[in-house]
Amino acid sequence: RGHVLSDSRSDPALACKSFTAELVILSHPGEISPGYSPVLDMHTAHVACTLQTIHAKIDRRTGKPVAGDPPKFLKAGDAASVEFVPRKPLCVEPYRKYPG
C-alpha cells in the first residue's frame, strides 16, 4: 500500500533488510523484548516488523543513550534505539541523509 517516489538514476529507493529506529513506548501492558512483532506505521506504509535487537535505552530528556548494557526488555515509558526487520518489502530513508 502506498507509493514511493525517487530519482531512479541518481538515488533510487531500495527495500531495506532491517532498520534502526528510536522509539518511545507510550502505553503497553507488558514487557517488549526481541521477537516482538508490532505493526508499524511509517508515512503511508503499514507493515508488520519484528524487533530484532535492543541497542540501548535513551534518556527521553536529552535524547542520548543511557550508559550500561543494553536492556533485555522495554516497558511503558521507555525510550530506546532498536533494530527492526520488516516482514514485507519496505523502503525506509535514513534520517541523516534526508533530515526532515
PDB file of N, CA and C in Angstrom:
ATOM      1  N   ARG A   1       0.830  -1.170   0.000  1.00  0.00           N
ATOM      2  CA  ARG A   1       0.000   0.000   0.000  1.00  0.00           C
ATOM      3  C   ARG A   1       0.874   1.233   0.000  1.00  0.00           C
ATOM      4  N   GLY A   2       0.504   2.235  -0.734  1.00  0.00           N
ATOM      5  CA  GLY A   2       1.282   3.462  -0.803  1.00  0.00           C
ATOM      6  C   GLY A   2       2.244   3.416  -1.963  1.00  0.00           C
ATOM      7  N   HIS A   3       2.781   4.561  -2.287  1.00  0.00           N
ATOM      8  CA  HIS A   3       3.719   4.677  -3.396  1.00  0.00           C
ATOM      9  C   HIS A   3       5.006   5.296  -2.897  1.00  0.00           C
ATOM     10  N   VAL A   4       6.114   4.938  -3.542  1.00  0.00           N
ATOM     11  CA  VAL A   4       7.408   5.506  -3.206  1.00  0.00           C
ATOM     12  C   VAL A   4       7.938   6.198  -4.453  1.00  0.00           C
ATOM     13  N   LEU A   5       8.276   7.471  -4.337  1.00  0.00           N
ATOM     14  CA  LEU A   5       8.849   8.223  -5.442  1.00  0.00           C
ATOM     15  C   LEU A   5      10.318   8.454  -5.155  1.00  0.00           C
ATOM     16  N   SER A   6      11.141   8.278  -6.184  1.00  0.00           N
ATOM     17  CA  SER A   6      12.571   8.554  -6.017  1.00  0.00           C
ATOM     18  C   SER A   6      13.176   8.827  -7.375  1.00  0.00           C
ATOM     19  N   ASP A   7      14.391   9.321  -7.373  1.00  0.00           N
ATOM     20  CA  ASP A   7      15.147   9.550  -8.606  1.00  0.00           C
ATOM     21  C   ASP A   7      15.819   8.226  -8.956  1.00  0.00           C
ATOM     22  N   SER A   8      15.284   7.520  -9.924  1.00  0.00           N
ATOM     23  CA  SER A   8      15.760   6.169 -10.243  1.00  0.00           C
ATOM     24  C   SER A   8      17.188   6.137 -10.782  1.00  0.00           C
ATOM     25  N   ARG A   9      17.705   7.261 -11.250  1.00  0.00           N
ATOM     26  CA  ARG A   9      19.067   7.281 -11.801  1.00  0.00           C
ATOM     27  C   ARG A   9      20.129   7.602 -10.756  1.00  0.00           C
ATOM     28  N   SER A  10      19.871   8.609  -9.947  1.00  0.00           N
ATOM     29  CA  SER A  10      20.930   9.031  -9.018  1.00  0.00           C
ATOM     30  C   SER A  10      20.708   8.594  -7.567  1.00  0.00           C
ATOM     31  N   ASP A  11      19.455   8.331  -7.181  1.00  0.00           N
ATOM     32  CA  ASP A  11      19.179   7.973  -5.788  1.00  0.00           C
ATOM     33  C   ASP A  11      17.930   7.098  -5.711  1.00  0.00           C
ATOM     34  N   PRO A  12      17.993   5.857  -6.229  1.00  0.00           N
ATOM     35  CA  PRO A  12      16.787   5.019  -6.247  1.00  0.00           C
ATOM     36  C   PRO A  12      16.373   4.547  -4.850  1.00  0.00           C
ATOM     37  N   ALA A  13      15.070   4.432  -4.654  1.00  0.00           N
ATOM     38  CA  ALA A  13      14.545   3.886  -3.402  1.00  0.00           C
ATOM     39  C   ALA A  13      14.785   2.383  -3.397  1.00  0.00           C
ATOM     40  N   LEU A  14      15.251   1.868  -2.269  1.00  0.00           N
ATOM     41  CA  LEU A  14      15.545   0.451  -2.142  1.00  0.00           C
ATOM     42  C   LEU A  14      14.842  -0.113  -0.911  1.00  0.00           C
ATOM     43  N   ALA A  15      14.419  -1.355  -1.007  1.00  0.00           N
ATOM     44  CA  ALA A  15      13.821  -2.023   0.149  1.00  0.00           C
ATOM     45  C   ALA A  15      14.936  -2.340   1.149  1.00  0.00           C
ATOM     46  N   CYS A  16      14.661  -2.187   2.427  1.00  0.00           N
ATOM     47  CA  CYS A  16      15.669  -2.461   3.447  1.00  0.00           C
ATOM     48  C   CYS A  16      15.494  -3.867   4.011  1.00  0.00           C
ATOM     49  N   LYS A  17      16.592  -4.430   4.492  1.00  0.00           N
ATOM     50  CA  LYS A  17      16.535  -5.736   5.164  1.00  0.00           C
ATOM     51  C   LYS A  17      16.263  -5.550   6.647  1.00  0.00           C
ATOM     52  N   SER A  18      16.749  -4.428   7.195  1.00  0.00           N
ATOM     53  CA  SER A  18      16.495  -4.065   8.587  1.00  0.00           C
ATOM     54  C   SER A  18      16.722  -2.563   8.708  1.00  0.00           C
ATOM     55  N   PHE A  19      16.266  -1.984   9.815  1.00  0.00           N
ATOM     56  CA  PHE A  19      16.498  -0.564  10.053  1.00  0.00           C
ATOM     57  C   PHE A  19      16.542  -0.301  11.550  1.00  0.00           C
ATOM     58  N   THR A  20      17.292   0.731  11.910  1.00  0.00           N
ATOM     59  CA  THR A  20      17.391   1.158  13.305  1.00  0.00           C
ATOM     60  C   THR A  20      16.413   2.300  13.519  1.00  0.00           C
ATOM     61  N   ALA A  21      15.674   2.231  14.616  1.00  0.00           N
ATOM     62  CA  ALA A  21      14.689   3.256  14.941  1.00  0.00           C
ATOM     63  C   ALA A  21      14.836   3.673  16.390  1.00  0.00           C
ATOM     64  N   GLU A  22      14.511   4.928  16.659  1.00  0.00           N
ATOM     65  CA  GLU A  22      14.402   5.401  18.036  1.00  0.00           C
ATOM     66  C   GLU A  22      12.917   5.458  18.345  1.00  0.00           C
ATOM     67  N   LEU A  23      12.518   4.832  19.440  1.00  0.00           N
ATOM     68  CA  LEU A  23      11.098   4.790  19.762  1.00  0.00           C
ATOM     69  C   LEU A  23      10.857   5.093  21.225  1.00  0.00           C
ATOM     70  N   VAL A  24       9.629   5.503  21.512  1.00  0.00           N
ATOM     71  CA  VAL A  24       9.161   5.720  22.878  1.00  0.00           C
ATOM     72  C   VAL A  24       7.915   4.863  23.041  1.00  0.00           C
ATOM     73  N   ILE A  25       7.883   4.055  24.059  1.00  0.00           N
ATOM     74  CA  ILE A  25       6.730   3.200  24.317  1.00  0.00           C
ATOM     75  C   ILE A  25       5.788   3.973  25.229  1.00  0.00           C
ATOM     76  N   LEU A  26       4.702   4.451  24.657  1.00  0.00           N
ATOM     77  CA  LEU A  26       3.767   5.275  25.414  1.00  0.00           C
ATOM     78  C   LEU A  26       2.878   4.430  26.312  1.00  0.00           C
ATOM     79  N   SER A  27       2.336   3.359  25.757  1.00  0.00           N
ATOM     80  CA  SER A  27       1.411   2.539  26.523  1.00  0.00           C
ATOM     81  C   SER A  27       1.502   1.100  26.016  1.00  0.00           C
ATOM     82  N   HIS A  28       1.811   0.185  26.915  1.00  0.00           N
ATOM     83  CA  HIS A  28       1.857  -1.238  26.580  1.00  0.00           C
ATOM     84  C   HIS A  28       1.690  -2.001  27.885  1.00  0.00           C
ATOM     85  N   PRO A  29       0.844  -3.040  27.889  1.00  0.00           N
ATOM     86  CA  PRO A  29       0.532  -3.716  29.145  1.00  0.00           C
ATOM     87  C   PRO A  29       1.660  -4.550  29.743  1.00  0.00           C
ATOM     88  N   GLY A  30       2.640  -4.960  28.942  1.00  0.00           N
ATOM     89  CA  GLY A  30       3.689  -5.832  29.479  1.00  0.00           C
ATOM     90  C   GLY A  30       5.069  -5.406  29.020  1.00  0.00           C
ATOM     91  N   GLU A  31       5.958  -6.375  28.952  1.00  0.00           N
ATOM     92  CA  GLU A  31       7.333  -6.120  28.521  1.00  0.00           C
ATOM     93  C   GLU A  31       7.471  -6.424  27.035  1.00  0.00           C
ATOM     94  N   ILE A  32       8.337  -5.664  26.373  1.00  0.00           N
ATOM     95  CA  ILE A  32       8.616  -5.853  24.950  1.00  0.00           C
ATOM     96  C   ILE A  32      10.066  -6.286  24.830  1.00  0.00           C
ATOM     97  N   SER A  33      10.290  -7.410  24.174  1.00  0.00           N
ATOM     98  CA  SER A  33      11.644  -7.948  24.030  1.00  0.00           C
ATOM     99  C   SER A  33      11.861  -8.383  22.583  1.00  0.00           C
ATOM    100  N   PRO A  34      13.112  -8.685  22.205  1.00  0.00           N
ATOM    101  CA  PRO A  34      13.364  -9.156  20.838  1.00  0.00           C
ATOM    102  C   PRO A  34      12.448 -10.332  20.487  1.00  0.00           C
ATOM    103  N   GLY A  35      11.928 -10.294  19.262  1.00  0.00           N
ATOM    104  CA  GLY A  35      10.962 -11.283  18.807  1.00  0.00           C
ATOM    105  C   GLY A  35       9.556 -10.714  18.730  1.00  0.00           C
ATOM    106  N   TYR A  36       9.313  -9.595  19.429  1.00  0.00           N
ATOM    107  CA  TYR A  36       8.006  -8.925  19.403  1.00  0.00           C
ATOM    108  C   TYR A  36       7.761  -8.387  17.988  1.00  0.00           C
ATOM    109  N   SER A  37       6.538  -8.535  17.464  1.00  0.00           N
ATOM    110  CA  SER A  37       6.232  -8.130  16.085  1.00  0.00           C
ATOM    111  C   SER A  37       5.034  -7.186  16.017  1.00  0.00           C
ATOM    112  N   PRO A  38       5.252  -5.886  16.219  1.00  0.00           N
ATOM    113  CA  PRO A  38       4.158  -4.930  16.086  1.00  0.00           C
ATOM    114  C   PRO A  38       3.953  -4.542  14.621  1.00  0.00           C
ATOM    115  N   VAL A  39       2.826  -3.923  14.325  1.00  0.00           N
ATOM    116  CA  VAL A  39       2.592  -3.319  13.013  1.00  0.00           C
ATOM    117  C   VAL A  39       3.005  -1.859  13.147  1.00  0.00           C
ATOM    118  N   LEU A  40       3.952  -1.423  12.310  1.00  0.00           N
ATOM    119  CA  LEU A  40       4.446  -0.050  12.353  1.00  0.00           C
ATOM    120  C   LEU A  40       3.830   0.766  11.228  1.00  0.00           C
ATOM    121  N   ASP A  41       3.507   2.022  11.514  1.00  0.00           N
ATOM    122  CA  ASP A  41       3.002   2.959  10.518  1.00  0.00           C
ATOM    123  C   ASP A  41       4.078   3.995  10.253  1.00  0.00           C
ATOM    124  N   MET A  42       4.595   4.010   9.019  1.00  0.00           N
ATOM    125  CA  MET A  42       5.616   4.985   8.621  1.00  0.00           C
ATOM    126  C   MET A  42       5.154   5.619   7.329  1.00  0.00           C
ATOM    127  N   HIS A  43       4.848   6.906   7.369  1.00  0.00           N
ATOM    128  CA  HIS A  43       4.273   7.611   6.222  1.00  0.00           C
ATOM    129  C   HIS A  43       3.011   6.860   5.802  1.00  0.00           C
ATOM    130  N   THR A  44       2.942   6.306   4.587  1.00  0.00           N
ATOM    131  CA  THR A  44       1.751   5.575   4.161  1.00  0.00           C
ATOM    132  C   THR A  44       1.901   4.069   4.348  1.00  0.00           C
ATOM    133  N   ALA A  45       3.057   3.606   4.772  1.00  0.00           N
ATOM    134  CA  ALA A  45       3.284   2.165   4.962  1.00  0.00           C
ATOM    135  C   ALA A  45       2.661   1.688   6.269  1.00  0.00           C
ATOM    136  N   HIS A  46       2.159   0.489   6.252  1.00  0.00           N
ATOM    137  CA  HIS A  46       1.528  -0.160   7.407  1.00  0.00           C
ATOM    138  C   HIS A  46       2.041  -1.601   7.378  1.00  0.00           C
ATOM    139  N   VAL A  47       3.204  -1.856   8.017  1.00  0.00           N
ATOM    140  CA  VAL A  47       3.918  -3.121   7.846  1.00  0.00           C
ATOM    141  C   VAL A  47       4.272  -3.744   9.189  1.00  0.00           C
ATOM    142  N   ALA A  48       4.064  -5.051   9.304  1.00  0.00           N
ATOM    143  CA  ALA A  48       4.500  -5.786  10.491  1.00  0.00           C
ATOM    144  C   ALA A  48       6.019  -5.903  10.455  1.00  0.00           C
ATOM    145  N   CYS A  49       6.661  -5.639  11.576  1.00  0.00           N
ATOM    146  CA  CYS A  49       8.112  -5.718  11.695  1.00  0.00           C
ATOM    147  C   CYS A  49       8.449  -6.489  12.972  1.00  0.00           C
ATOM    148  N   THR A  50       9.561  -7.183  12.965  1.00  0.00           N
ATOM    149  CA  THR A  50       9.993  -7.931  14.137  1.00  0.00           C
ATOM    150  C   THR A  50      11.123  -7.181  14.828  1.00  0.00           C
ATOM    151  N   LEU A  51      10.994  -6.993  16.142  1.00  0.00           N
ATOM    152  CA  LEU A  51      12.058  -6.368  16.922  1.00  0.00           C
ATOM    153  C   LEU A  51      13.215  -7.360  17.005  1.00  0.00           C
ATOM    154  N   GLN A  52      14.332  -6.999  16.389  1.00  0.00           N
ATOM    155  CA  GLN A  52      15.489  -7.885  16.321  1.00  0.00           C
ATOM    156  C   GLN A  52      16.424  -7.683  17.515  1.00  0.00           C
ATOM    157  N   THR A  53      16.776  -6.412  17.782  1.00  0.00           N
ATOM    158  CA  THR A  53      17.768  -6.096  18.806  1.00  0.00           C
ATOM    159  C   THR A  53      17.401  -4.801  19.520  1.00  0.00           C
ATOM    160  N   ILE A  54      17.635  -4.761  20.811  1.00  0.00           N
ATOM    161  CA  ILE A  54      17.550  -3.510  21.569  1.00  0.00           C
ATOM    162  C   ILE A  54      18.987  -3.033  21.740  1.00  0.00           C
ATOM    163  N   HIS A  55      19.326  -1.898  21.099  1.00  0.00           N
ATOM    164  CA  HIS A  55      20.703  -1.398  21.158  1.00  0.00           C
ATOM    165  C   HIS A  55      21.003  -0.690  22.483  1.00  0.00           C
ATOM    166  N   ALA A  56      20.096   0.199  22.895  1.00  0.00           N
ATOM    167  CA  ALA A  56      20.330   0.968  24.122  1.00  0.00           C
ATOM    168  C   ALA A  56      19.053   1.678  24.542  1.00  0.00           C
ATOM    169  N   LYS A  57      18.911   1.919  25.828  1.00  0.00           N
ATOM    170  CA  LYS A  57      17.859   2.816  26.307  1.00  0.00           C
ATOM    171  C   LYS A  57      18.326   4.235  26.032  1.00  0.00           C
ATOM    172  N   ILE A  58      17.366   5.144  25.843  1.00  0.00           N
ATOM    173  CA  ILE A  58      17.670   6.540  25.554  1.00  0.00           C
ATOM    174  C   ILE A  58      17.013   7.404  26.623  1.00  0.00           C
ATOM    175  N   ASP A  59      17.750   8.403  27.101  1.00  0.00           N
ATOM    176  CA  ASP A  59      17.198   9.364  28.051  1.00  0.00           C
ATOM    177  C   ASP A  59      16.191  10.228  27.292  1.00  0.00           C
ATOM    178  N   ARG A  60      14.934  10.222  27.712  1.00  0.00           N
ATOM    179  CA  ARG A  60      13.888  10.952  26.990  1.00  0.00           C
ATOM    180  C   ARG A  60      14.094  12.458  27.011  1.00  0.00           C
ATOM    181  N   ARG A  61      14.782  12.984  28.021  1.00  0.00           N
ATOM    182  CA  ARG A  61      15.003  14.430  28.105  1.00  0.00           C
ATOM    183  C   ARG A  61      16.131  14.900  27.204  1.00  0.00           C
ATOM    184  N   THR A  62      17.215  14.126  27.141  1.00  0.00           N
ATOM    185  CA  THR A  62      18.383  14.560  26.372  1.00  0.00           C
ATOM    186  C   THR A  62      18.489  13.907  24.994  1.00  0.00           C
ATOM    187  N   GLY A  63      17.855  12.746  24.816  1.00  0.00           N
ATOM    188  CA  GLY A  63      17.962  12.024  23.555  1.00  0.00           C
ATOM    189  C   GLY A  63      19.256  11.243  23.419  1.00  0.00           C
ATOM    190  N   LYS A  64      20.040  11.189  24.484  1.00  0.00           N
ATOM    191  CA  LYS A  64      21.328  10.478  24.466  1.00  0.00           C
ATOM    192  C   LYS A  64      21.169   9.069  25.046  1.00  0.00           C
ATOM    193  N   PRO A  65      21.982   8.122  24.559  1.00  0.00           N
ATOM    194  CA  PRO A  65      21.925   6.763  25.116  1.00  0.00           C
ATOM    195  C   PRO A  65      22.284   6.740  26.603  1.00  0.00           C
ATOM    196  N   VAL A  66      21.618   5.871  27.353  1.00  0.00           N
ATOM    197  CA  VAL A  66      21.893   5.691  28.775  1.00  0.00           C
ATOM    198  C   VAL A  66      23.058   4.706  28.899  1.00  0.00           C
ATOM    199  N   ALA A  67      24.018   5.035  29.744  1.00  0.00           N
ATOM    200  CA  ALA A  67      25.189   4.169  29.933  1.00  0.00           C
ATOM    201  C   ALA A  67      24.783   2.819  30.503  1.00  0.00           C
ATOM    202  N   GLY A  68      25.543   1.804  30.145  1.00  0.00           N
ATOM    203  CA  GLY A  68      25.277   0.464  30.663  1.00  0.00           C
ATOM    204  C   GLY A  68      24.972  -0.520  29.551  1.00  0.00           C
ATOM    205  N   ASP A  69      24.770  -1.753  29.946  1.00  0.00           N
ATOM    206  CA  ASP A  69      24.448  -2.802  28.985  1.00  0.00           C
ATOM    207  C   ASP A  69      23.066  -2.581  28.388  1.00  0.00           C
ATOM    208  N   PRO A  70      22.854  -3.019  27.131  1.00  0.00           N
ATOM    209  CA  PRO A  70      21.514  -2.903  26.545  1.00  0.00           C
ATOM    210  C   PRO A  70      20.506  -3.703  27.371  1.00  0.00           C
ATOM    211  N   PRO A  71      19.293  -3.187  27.532  1.00  0.00           N
ATOM    212  CA  PRO A  71      18.286  -3.909  28.322  1.00  0.00           C
ATOM    213  C   PRO A  71      17.783  -5.147  27.584  1.00  0.00           C
ATOM    214  N   LYS A  72      17.281  -6.120  28.330  1.00  0.00           N
ATOM    215  CA  LYS A  72      16.717  -7.339  27.744  1.00  0.00           C
ATOM    216  C   LYS A  72      15.270  -7.113  27.305  1.00  0.00           C
ATOM    217  N   PHE A  73      14.612  -6.082  27.881  1.00  0.00           N
ATOM    218  CA  PHE A  73      13.229  -5.788  27.527  1.00  0.00           C
ATOM    219  C   PHE A  73      12.959  -4.303  27.729  1.00  0.00           C
ATOM    220  N   LEU A  74      11.845  -3.825  27.180  1.00  0.00           N
ATOM    221  CA  LEU A  74      11.376  -2.449  27.336  1.00  0.00           C
ATOM    222  C   LEU A  74       9.966  -2.494  27.886  1.00  0.00           C
ATOM    223  N   LYS A  75       9.563  -1.407  28.558  1.00  0.00           N
ATOM    224  CA  LYS A  75       8.207  -1.328  29.091  1.00  0.00           C
ATOM    225  C   LYS A  75       7.677   0.082  28.879  1.00  0.00           C
ATOM    226  N   ALA A  76       6.418   0.311  29.203  1.00  0.00           N
ATOM    227  CA  ALA A  76       5.787   1.615  29.009  1.00  0.00           C
ATOM    228  C   ALA A  76       6.626   2.716  29.652  1.00  0.00           C
ATOM    229  N   GLY A  77       6.827   3.800  28.906  1.00  0.00           N
ATOM    230  CA  GLY A  77       7.610   4.929  29.387  1.00  0.00           C
ATOM    231  C   GLY A  77       9.053   4.905  28.944  1.00  0.00           C
ATOM    232  N   ASP A  78       9.549   3.761  28.443  1.00  0.00           N
ATOM    233  CA  ASP A  78      10.944   3.652  28.000  1.00  0.00           C
ATOM    234  C   ASP A  78      11.122   4.233  26.600  1.00  0.00           C
ATOM    235  N   ALA A  79      12.300   4.780  26.369  1.00  0.00           N
ATOM    236  CA  ALA A  79      12.728   5.204  25.033  1.00  0.00           C
ATOM    237  C   ALA A  79      13.979   4.391  24.719  1.00  0.00           C
ATOM    238  N   ALA A  80      14.125   4.002  23.454  1.00  0.00           N
ATOM    239  CA  ALA A  80      15.251   3.136  23.106  1.00  0.00           C
ATOM    240  C   ALA A  80      15.609   3.242  21.634  1.00  0.00           C
ATOM    241  N   SER A  81      16.815   2.799  21.343  1.00  0.00           N
ATOM    242  CA  SER A  81      17.278   2.614  19.973  1.00  0.00           C
ATOM    243  C   SER A  81      17.199   1.115  19.716  1.00  0.00           C
ATOM    244  N   VAL A  82      16.453   0.726  18.677  1.00  0.00           N
ATOM    245  CA  VAL A  82      16.211  -0.691  18.400  1.00  0.00           C
ATOM    246  C   VAL A  82      16.382  -0.984  16.919  1.00  0.00           C
ATOM    247  N   GLU A  83      16.542  -2.258  16.595  1.00  0.00           N
ATOM    248  CA  GLU A  83      16.611  -2.672  15.199  1.00  0.00           C
ATOM    249  C   GLU A  83      15.391  -3.529  14.876  1.00  0.00           C
ATOM    250  N   PHE A  84      14.710  -3.161  13.784  1.00  0.00           N
ATOM    251  CA  PHE A  84      13.546  -3.888  13.301  1.00  0.00           C
ATOM    252  C   PHE A  84      13.866  -4.559  11.976  1.00  0.00           C
ATOM    253  N   VAL A  85      13.223  -5.694  11.724  1.00  0.00           N
ATOM    254  CA  VAL A  85      13.293  -6.394  10.444  1.00  0.00           C
ATOM    255  C   VAL A  85      11.870  -6.433   9.893  1.00  0.00           C
ATOM    256  N   PRO A  86      11.626  -5.777   8.730  1.00  0.00           N
ATOM    257  CA  PRO A  86      10.276  -5.807   8.170  1.00  0.00           C
ATOM    258  C   PRO A  86       9.920  -7.184   7.625  1.00  0.00           C
ATOM    259  N   ARG A  87       8.646  -7.552   7.726  1.00  0.00           N
ATOM    260  CA  ARG A  87       8.179  -8.852   7.230  1.00  0.00           C
ATOM    261  C   ARG A  87       7.803  -8.801   5.755  1.00  0.00           C
ATOM    262  N   LYS A  88       7.628  -7.598   5.213  1.00  0.00           N
ATOM    263  CA  LYS A  88       7.340  -7.384   3.795  1.00  0.00           C
ATOM    264  C   LYS A  88       8.316  -6.323   3.291  1.00  0.00           C
ATOM    265  N   PRO A  89       8.504  -6.201   1.965  1.00  0.00           N
ATOM    266  CA  PRO A  89       9.400  -5.152   1.456  1.00  0.00           C
ATOM    267  C   PRO A  89       8.981  -3.770   1.973  1.00  0.00           C
ATOM    268  N   LEU A  90       9.970  -3.000   2.388  1.00  0.00           N
ATOM    269  CA  LEU A  90       9.715  -1.686   2.976  1.00  0.00           C
ATOM    270  C   LEU A  90      10.858  -0.744   2.629  1.00  0.00           C
ATOM    271  N   CYS A  91      10.510   0.462   2.177  1.00  0.00           N
ATOM    272  CA  CYS A  91      11.519   1.494   1.919  1.00  0.00           C
ATOM    273  C   CYS A  91      11.549   2.436   3.114  1.00  0.00           C
ATOM    274  N   VAL A  92      12.712   2.578   3.717  1.00  0.00           N
ATOM    275  CA  VAL A  92      12.895   3.489   4.847  1.00  0.00           C
ATOM    276  C   VAL A  92      14.118   4.339   4.542  1.00  0.00           C
ATOM    277  N   GLU A  93      13.949   5.655   4.535  1.00  0.00           N
ATOM    278  CA  GLU A  93      15.069   6.535   4.225  1.00  0.00           C
ATOM    279  C   GLU A  93      15.843   6.870   5.497  1.00  0.00           C
ATOM    280  N   PRO A  94      17.186   6.908   5.413  1.00  0.00           N
ATOM    281  CA  PRO A  94      17.986   7.264   6.594  1.00  0.00           C
ATOM    282  C   PRO A  94      17.788   8.741   6.948  1.00  0.00           C
ATOM    283  N   TYR A  95      17.540   9.013   8.219  1.00  0.00           N
ATOM    284  CA  TYR A  95      17.309  10.388   8.663  1.00  0.00           C
ATOM    285  C   TYR A  95      18.520  11.281   8.392  1.00  0.00           C
ATOM    286  N   ARG A  96      19.732  10.739   8.595  1.00  0.00           N
ATOM    287  CA  ARG A  96      20.927  11.571   8.387  1.00  0.00           C
ATOM    288  C   ARG A  96      21.096  11.980   6.925  1.00  0.00           C
ATOM    289  N   LYS A  97      20.518  11.205   5.994  1.00  0.00           N
ATOM    290  CA  LYS A  97      20.615  11.534   4.570  1.00  0.00           C
ATOM    291  C   LYS A  97      19.481  12.468   4.141  1.00  0.00           C
ATOM    292  N   TYR A  98      18.313  12.329   4.773  1.00  0.00           N
ATOM    293  CA  TYR A  98      17.134  13.151   4.450  1.00  0.00           C
ATOM    294  C   TYR A  98      16.558  13.721   5.735  1.00  0.00           C
ATOM    295  N   PRO A  99      17.233  14.690   6.357  1.00  0.00           N
ATOM    296  CA  PRO A  99      16.782  15.206   7.665  1.00  0.00           C
ATOM    297  C   PRO A  99      15.543  16.088   7.589  1.00  0.00           C
ATOM    298  N   GLY A 100      14.397  15.506   7.760  1.00  0.00           N
ATOM    299  CA  GLY A 100      13.142  16.229   7.866  1.00  0.00           C
ATOM    300  C   GLY A 100      12.734  16.840   6.603  1.00  0.00           C
TER     301      GLY A 100
END
